PDB file of C-alpha atoms in Angstrom:
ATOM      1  CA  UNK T  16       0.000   0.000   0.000  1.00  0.00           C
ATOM      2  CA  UNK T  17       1.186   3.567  -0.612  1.00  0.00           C
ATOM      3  CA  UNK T  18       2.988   5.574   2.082  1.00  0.00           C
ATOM      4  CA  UNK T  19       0.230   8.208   1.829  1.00  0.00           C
ATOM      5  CA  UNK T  20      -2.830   5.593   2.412  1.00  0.00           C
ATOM      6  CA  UNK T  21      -0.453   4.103   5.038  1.00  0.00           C
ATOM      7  CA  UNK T  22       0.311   7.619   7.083  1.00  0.00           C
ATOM      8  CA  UNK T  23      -3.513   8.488   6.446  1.00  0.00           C
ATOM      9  CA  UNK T  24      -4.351   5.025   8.453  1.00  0.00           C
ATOM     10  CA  UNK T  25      -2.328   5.542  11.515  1.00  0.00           C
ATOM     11  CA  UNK T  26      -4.673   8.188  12.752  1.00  0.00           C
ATOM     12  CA  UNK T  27      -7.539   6.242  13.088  1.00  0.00           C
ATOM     13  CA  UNK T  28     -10.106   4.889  10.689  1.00  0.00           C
ATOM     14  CA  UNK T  29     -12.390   7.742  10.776  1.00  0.00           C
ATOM     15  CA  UNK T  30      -9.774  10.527  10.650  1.00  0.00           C
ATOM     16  CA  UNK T  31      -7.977   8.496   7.995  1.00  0.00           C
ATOM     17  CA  UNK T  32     -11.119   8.283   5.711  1.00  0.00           C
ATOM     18  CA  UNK T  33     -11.915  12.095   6.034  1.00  0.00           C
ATOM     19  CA  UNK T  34      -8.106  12.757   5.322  1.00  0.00           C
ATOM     20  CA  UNK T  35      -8.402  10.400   2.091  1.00  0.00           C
ATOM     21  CA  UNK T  36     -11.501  12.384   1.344  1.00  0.00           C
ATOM     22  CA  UNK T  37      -9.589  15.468   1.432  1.00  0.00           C
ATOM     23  CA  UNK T  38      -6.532  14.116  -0.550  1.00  0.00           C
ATOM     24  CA  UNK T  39      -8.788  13.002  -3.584  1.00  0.00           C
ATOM     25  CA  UNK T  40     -10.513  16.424  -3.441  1.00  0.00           C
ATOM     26  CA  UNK T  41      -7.379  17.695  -3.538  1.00  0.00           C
ATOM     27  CA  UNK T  42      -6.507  15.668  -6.257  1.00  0.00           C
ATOM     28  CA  UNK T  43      -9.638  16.542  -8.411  1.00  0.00           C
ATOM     29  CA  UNK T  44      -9.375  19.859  -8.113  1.00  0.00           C
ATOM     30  CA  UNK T  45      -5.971  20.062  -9.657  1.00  0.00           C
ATOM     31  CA  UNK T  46      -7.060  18.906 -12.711  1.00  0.00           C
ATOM     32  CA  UNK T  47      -8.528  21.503 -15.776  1.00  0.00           C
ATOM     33  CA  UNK T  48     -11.484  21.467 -16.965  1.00  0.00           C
ATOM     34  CA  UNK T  49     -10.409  21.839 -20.148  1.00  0.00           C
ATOM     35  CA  UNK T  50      -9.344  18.413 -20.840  1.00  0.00           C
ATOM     36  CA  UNK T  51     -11.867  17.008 -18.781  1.00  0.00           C
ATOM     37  CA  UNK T  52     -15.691  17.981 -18.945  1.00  0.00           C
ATOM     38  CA  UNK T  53     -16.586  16.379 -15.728  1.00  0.00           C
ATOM     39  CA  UNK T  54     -14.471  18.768 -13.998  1.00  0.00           C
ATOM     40  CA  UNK T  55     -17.502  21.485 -14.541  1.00  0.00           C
ATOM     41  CA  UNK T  56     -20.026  19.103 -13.592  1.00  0.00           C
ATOM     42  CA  UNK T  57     -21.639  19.860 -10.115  1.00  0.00           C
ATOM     43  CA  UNK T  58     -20.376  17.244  -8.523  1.00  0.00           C
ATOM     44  CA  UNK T  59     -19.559  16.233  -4.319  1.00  0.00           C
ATOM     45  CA  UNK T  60     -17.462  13.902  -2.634  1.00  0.00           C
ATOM     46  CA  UNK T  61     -19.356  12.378  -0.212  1.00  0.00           C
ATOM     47  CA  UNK T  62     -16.980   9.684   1.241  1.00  0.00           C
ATOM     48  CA  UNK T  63     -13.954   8.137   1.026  1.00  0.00           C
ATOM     49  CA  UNK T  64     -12.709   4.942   2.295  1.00  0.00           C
ATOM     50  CA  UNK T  65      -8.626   5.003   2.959  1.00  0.00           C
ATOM     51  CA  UNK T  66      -8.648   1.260   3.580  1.00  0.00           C
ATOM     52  CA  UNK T  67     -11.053   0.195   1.105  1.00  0.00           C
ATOM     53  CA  UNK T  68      -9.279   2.574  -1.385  1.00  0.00           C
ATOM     54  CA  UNK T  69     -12.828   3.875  -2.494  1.00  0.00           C
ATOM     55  CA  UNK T  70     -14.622   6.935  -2.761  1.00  0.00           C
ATOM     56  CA  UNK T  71     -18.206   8.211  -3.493  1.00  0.00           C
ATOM     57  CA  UNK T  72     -19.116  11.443  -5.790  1.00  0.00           C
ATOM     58  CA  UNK T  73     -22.806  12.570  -5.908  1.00  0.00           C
ATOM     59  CA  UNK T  74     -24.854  13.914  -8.921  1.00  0.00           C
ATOM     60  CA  UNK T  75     -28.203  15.184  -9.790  1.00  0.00           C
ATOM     61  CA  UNK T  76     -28.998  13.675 -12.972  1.00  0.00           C
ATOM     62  CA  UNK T  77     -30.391  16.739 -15.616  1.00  0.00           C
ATOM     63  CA  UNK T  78     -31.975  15.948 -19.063  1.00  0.00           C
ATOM     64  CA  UNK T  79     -29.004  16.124 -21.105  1.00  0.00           C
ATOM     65  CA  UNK T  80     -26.987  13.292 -19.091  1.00  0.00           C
ATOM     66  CA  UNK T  81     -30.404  10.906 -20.017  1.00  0.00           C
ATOM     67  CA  UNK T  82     -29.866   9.490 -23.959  1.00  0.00           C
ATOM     68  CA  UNK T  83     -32.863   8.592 -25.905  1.00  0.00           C
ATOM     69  CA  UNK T  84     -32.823   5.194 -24.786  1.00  0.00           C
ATOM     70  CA  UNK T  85     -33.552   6.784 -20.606  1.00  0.00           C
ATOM     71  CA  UNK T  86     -30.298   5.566 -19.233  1.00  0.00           C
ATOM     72  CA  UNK T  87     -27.494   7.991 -18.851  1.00  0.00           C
ATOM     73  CA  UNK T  88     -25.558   8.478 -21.917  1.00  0.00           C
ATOM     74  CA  UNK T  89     -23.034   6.122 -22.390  1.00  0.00           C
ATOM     75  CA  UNK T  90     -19.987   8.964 -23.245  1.00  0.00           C
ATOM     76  CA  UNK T  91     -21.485  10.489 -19.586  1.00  0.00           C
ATOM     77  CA  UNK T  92     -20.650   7.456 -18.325  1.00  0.00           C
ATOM     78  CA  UNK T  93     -17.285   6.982 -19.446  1.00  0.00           C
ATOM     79  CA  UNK T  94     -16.312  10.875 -19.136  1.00  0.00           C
ATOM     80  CA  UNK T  95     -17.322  10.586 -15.369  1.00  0.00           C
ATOM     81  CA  UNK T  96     -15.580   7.370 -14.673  1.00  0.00           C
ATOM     82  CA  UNK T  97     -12.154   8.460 -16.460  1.00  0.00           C
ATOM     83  CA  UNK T  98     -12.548  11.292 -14.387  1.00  0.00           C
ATOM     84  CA  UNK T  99     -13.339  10.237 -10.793  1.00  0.00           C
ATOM     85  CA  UNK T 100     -11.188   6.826 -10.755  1.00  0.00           C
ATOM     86  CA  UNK T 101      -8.332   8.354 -12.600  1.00  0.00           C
ATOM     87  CA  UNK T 102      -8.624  10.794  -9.614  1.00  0.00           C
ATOM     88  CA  UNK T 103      -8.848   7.745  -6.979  1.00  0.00           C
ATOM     89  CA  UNK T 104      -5.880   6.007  -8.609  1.00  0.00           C
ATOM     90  CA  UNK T 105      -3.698   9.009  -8.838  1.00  0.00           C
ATOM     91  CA  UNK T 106      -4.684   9.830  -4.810  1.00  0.00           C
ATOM     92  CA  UNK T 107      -3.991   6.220  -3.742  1.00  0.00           C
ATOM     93  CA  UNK T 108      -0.375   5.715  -5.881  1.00  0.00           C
ATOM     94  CA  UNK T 109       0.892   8.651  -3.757  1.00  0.00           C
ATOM     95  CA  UNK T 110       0.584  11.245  -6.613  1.00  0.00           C
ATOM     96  CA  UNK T 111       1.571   9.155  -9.453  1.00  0.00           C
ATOM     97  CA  UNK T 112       0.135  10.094 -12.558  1.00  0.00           C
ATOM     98  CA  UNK T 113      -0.983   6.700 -15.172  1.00  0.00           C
ATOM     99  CA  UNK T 114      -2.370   6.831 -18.867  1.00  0.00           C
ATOM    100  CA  UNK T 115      -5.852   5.078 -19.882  1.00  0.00           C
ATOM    101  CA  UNK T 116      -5.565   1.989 -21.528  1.00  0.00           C
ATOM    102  CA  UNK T 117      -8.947   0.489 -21.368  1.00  0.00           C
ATOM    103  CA  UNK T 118     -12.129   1.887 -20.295  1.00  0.00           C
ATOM    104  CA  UNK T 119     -15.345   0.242 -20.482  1.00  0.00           C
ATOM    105  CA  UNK T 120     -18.719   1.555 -19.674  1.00  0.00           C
ATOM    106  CA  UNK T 121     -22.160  -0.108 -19.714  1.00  0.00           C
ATOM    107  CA  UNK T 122     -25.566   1.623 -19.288  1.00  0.00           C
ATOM    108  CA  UNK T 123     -27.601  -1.110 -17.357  1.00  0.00           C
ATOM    109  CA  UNK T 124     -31.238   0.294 -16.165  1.00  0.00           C
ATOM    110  CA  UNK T 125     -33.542   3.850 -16.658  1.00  0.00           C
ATOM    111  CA  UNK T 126     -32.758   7.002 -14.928  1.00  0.00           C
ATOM    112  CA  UNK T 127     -35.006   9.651 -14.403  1.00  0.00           C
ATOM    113  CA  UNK T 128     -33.799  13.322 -14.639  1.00  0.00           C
ATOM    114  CA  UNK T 129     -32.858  14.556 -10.819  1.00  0.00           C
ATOM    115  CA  UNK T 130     -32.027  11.587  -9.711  1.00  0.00           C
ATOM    116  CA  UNK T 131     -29.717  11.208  -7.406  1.00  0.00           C
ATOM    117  CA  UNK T 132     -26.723   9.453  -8.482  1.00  0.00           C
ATOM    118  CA  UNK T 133     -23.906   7.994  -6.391  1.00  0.00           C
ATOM    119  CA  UNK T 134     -20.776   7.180  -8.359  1.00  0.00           C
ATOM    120  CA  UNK T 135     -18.995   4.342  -6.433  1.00  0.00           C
ATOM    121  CA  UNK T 136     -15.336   4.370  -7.014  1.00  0.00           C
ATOM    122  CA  UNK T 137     -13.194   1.499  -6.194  1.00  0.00           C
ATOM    123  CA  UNK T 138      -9.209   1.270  -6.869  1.00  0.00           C
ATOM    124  CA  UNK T 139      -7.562  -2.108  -6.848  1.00  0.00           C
ATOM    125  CA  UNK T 140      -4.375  -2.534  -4.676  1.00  0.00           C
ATOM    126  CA  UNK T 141      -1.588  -2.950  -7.002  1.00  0.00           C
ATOM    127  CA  UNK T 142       1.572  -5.082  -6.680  1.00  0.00           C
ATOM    128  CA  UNK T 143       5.019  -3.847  -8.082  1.00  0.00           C
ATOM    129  CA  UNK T 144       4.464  -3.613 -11.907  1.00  0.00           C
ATOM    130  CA  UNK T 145       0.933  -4.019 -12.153  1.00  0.00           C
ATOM    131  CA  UNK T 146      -1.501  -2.216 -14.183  1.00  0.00           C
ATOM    132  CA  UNK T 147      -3.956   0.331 -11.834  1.00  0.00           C
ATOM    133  CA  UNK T 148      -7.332  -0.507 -12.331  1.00  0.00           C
ATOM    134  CA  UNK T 149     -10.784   0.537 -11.012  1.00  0.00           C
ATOM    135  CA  UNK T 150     -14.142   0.418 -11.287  1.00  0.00           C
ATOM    136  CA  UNK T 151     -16.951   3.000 -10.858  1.00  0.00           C
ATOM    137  CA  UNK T 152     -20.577   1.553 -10.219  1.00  0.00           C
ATOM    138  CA  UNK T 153     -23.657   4.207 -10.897  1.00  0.00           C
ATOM    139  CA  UNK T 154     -26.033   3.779  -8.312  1.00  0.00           C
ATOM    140  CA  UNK T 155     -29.329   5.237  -7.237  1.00  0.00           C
ATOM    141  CA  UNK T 156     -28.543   7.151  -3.995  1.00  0.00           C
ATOM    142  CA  UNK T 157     -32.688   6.290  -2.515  1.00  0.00           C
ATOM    143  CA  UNK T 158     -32.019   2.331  -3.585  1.00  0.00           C
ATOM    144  CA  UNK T 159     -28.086   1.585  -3.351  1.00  0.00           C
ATOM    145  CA  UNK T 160     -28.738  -1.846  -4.931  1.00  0.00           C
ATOM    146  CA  UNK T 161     -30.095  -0.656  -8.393  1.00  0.00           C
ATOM    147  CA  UNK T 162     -27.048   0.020 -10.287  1.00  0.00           C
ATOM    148  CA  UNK T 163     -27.693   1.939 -13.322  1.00  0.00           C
ATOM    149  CA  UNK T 164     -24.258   2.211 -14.948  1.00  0.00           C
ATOM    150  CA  UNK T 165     -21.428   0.340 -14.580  1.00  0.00           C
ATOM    151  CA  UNK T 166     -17.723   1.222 -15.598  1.00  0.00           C
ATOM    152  CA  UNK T 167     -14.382  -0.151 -15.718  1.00  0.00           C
ATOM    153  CA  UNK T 168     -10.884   1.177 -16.136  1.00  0.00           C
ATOM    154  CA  UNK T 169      -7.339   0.205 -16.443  1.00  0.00           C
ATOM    155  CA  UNK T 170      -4.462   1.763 -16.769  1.00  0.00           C
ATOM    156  CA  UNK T 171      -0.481   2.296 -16.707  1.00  0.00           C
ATOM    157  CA  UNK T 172       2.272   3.996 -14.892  1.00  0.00           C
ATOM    158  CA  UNK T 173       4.684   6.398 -17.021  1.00  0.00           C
ATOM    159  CA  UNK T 174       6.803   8.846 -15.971  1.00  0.00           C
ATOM    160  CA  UNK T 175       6.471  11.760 -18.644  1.00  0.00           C
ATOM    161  CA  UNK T 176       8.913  14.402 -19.686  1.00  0.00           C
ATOM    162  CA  UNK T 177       8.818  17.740 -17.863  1.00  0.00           C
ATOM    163  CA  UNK T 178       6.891  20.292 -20.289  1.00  0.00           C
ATOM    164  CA  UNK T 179       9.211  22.627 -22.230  1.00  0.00           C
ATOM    165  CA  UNK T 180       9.460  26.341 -22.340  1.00  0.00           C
ATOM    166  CA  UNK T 181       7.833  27.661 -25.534  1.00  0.00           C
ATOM    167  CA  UNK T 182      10.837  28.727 -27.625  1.00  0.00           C
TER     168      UNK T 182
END
């Protein structure tokens, strides 16, 4: 486990999750929202989970996240997952940035506009070398158990060059 998760657990389990909580805030709010729409989206994090390396993000659900088939659009989906686990894996790594290499998104059930939708995050513990992965589960906030979206992501470690001066 990363040094950061690890420092964040020796305060105790609830300070450590509200610290995590912080940290991927943190973490999300560093990003533009010029490369990444969800950024602009009115979104919350509502928990976080240090030693279940999760985290949950609340939306109301408008008309224009619905497609014509009533589930939320599928590029929604998969905008708001590369978003919020890229955030979770980056917080839980200790900083370290990785680079998509497979995301994966299925719209499963009907949503109705405002909704309430909890986006369940969930990083996987990685070993030395391992690809980061997560998942993000859509879920109605009144009835956890119906999921309406479903997504999955993986991904790789790369240290990038430094950006250069403009000449």
């Amino acid at each position: 486990m990363d040094a950061t998760v690890v420092a964040a657990a020796a305060v105790g389990p609830a300070a450590a999750d509200e610290e995590f909580r912080q940290l991927v805030v943190a973490e999300a709010q560093r990003k533009a929202s010029t490369y990444y729409y969800t950024a602009g989206l009115e979104c919350k994090v509502v928990s976080a989970s240090c030693s279940e390396r999760s985290m949950t993000v609340e939306l109301t659900v408008d008309a224009g996240m619905i497609s014509s088939a009533q589930v939320l659009d599928e590029g929604l989906v998969g905008t708001i997952a590369d978003y919020w686990t890229s955030t979770l894996i980056t917080a839980t790594s200790g900083g370290k940035h990785a680079l998509t290499t497979s995301l994966s998104v299925q719209a499963l059930r009907p949503v109705a506009e405002g909704a309430t939708v909890h986006v369940v995050c969930t990083a996987t513990e990685s070993s030395a070398g391992s690809a980061p992965h997560a998942t993000a589960r859509f879920v109605l906030a009144s009835d956890p158990t119906l999921v309406v979206a479903l997504a999955a992501h993986t991904k790789f470690f790369k240290a990038l060059p430094q950006k250069q001066p403009a000449p």
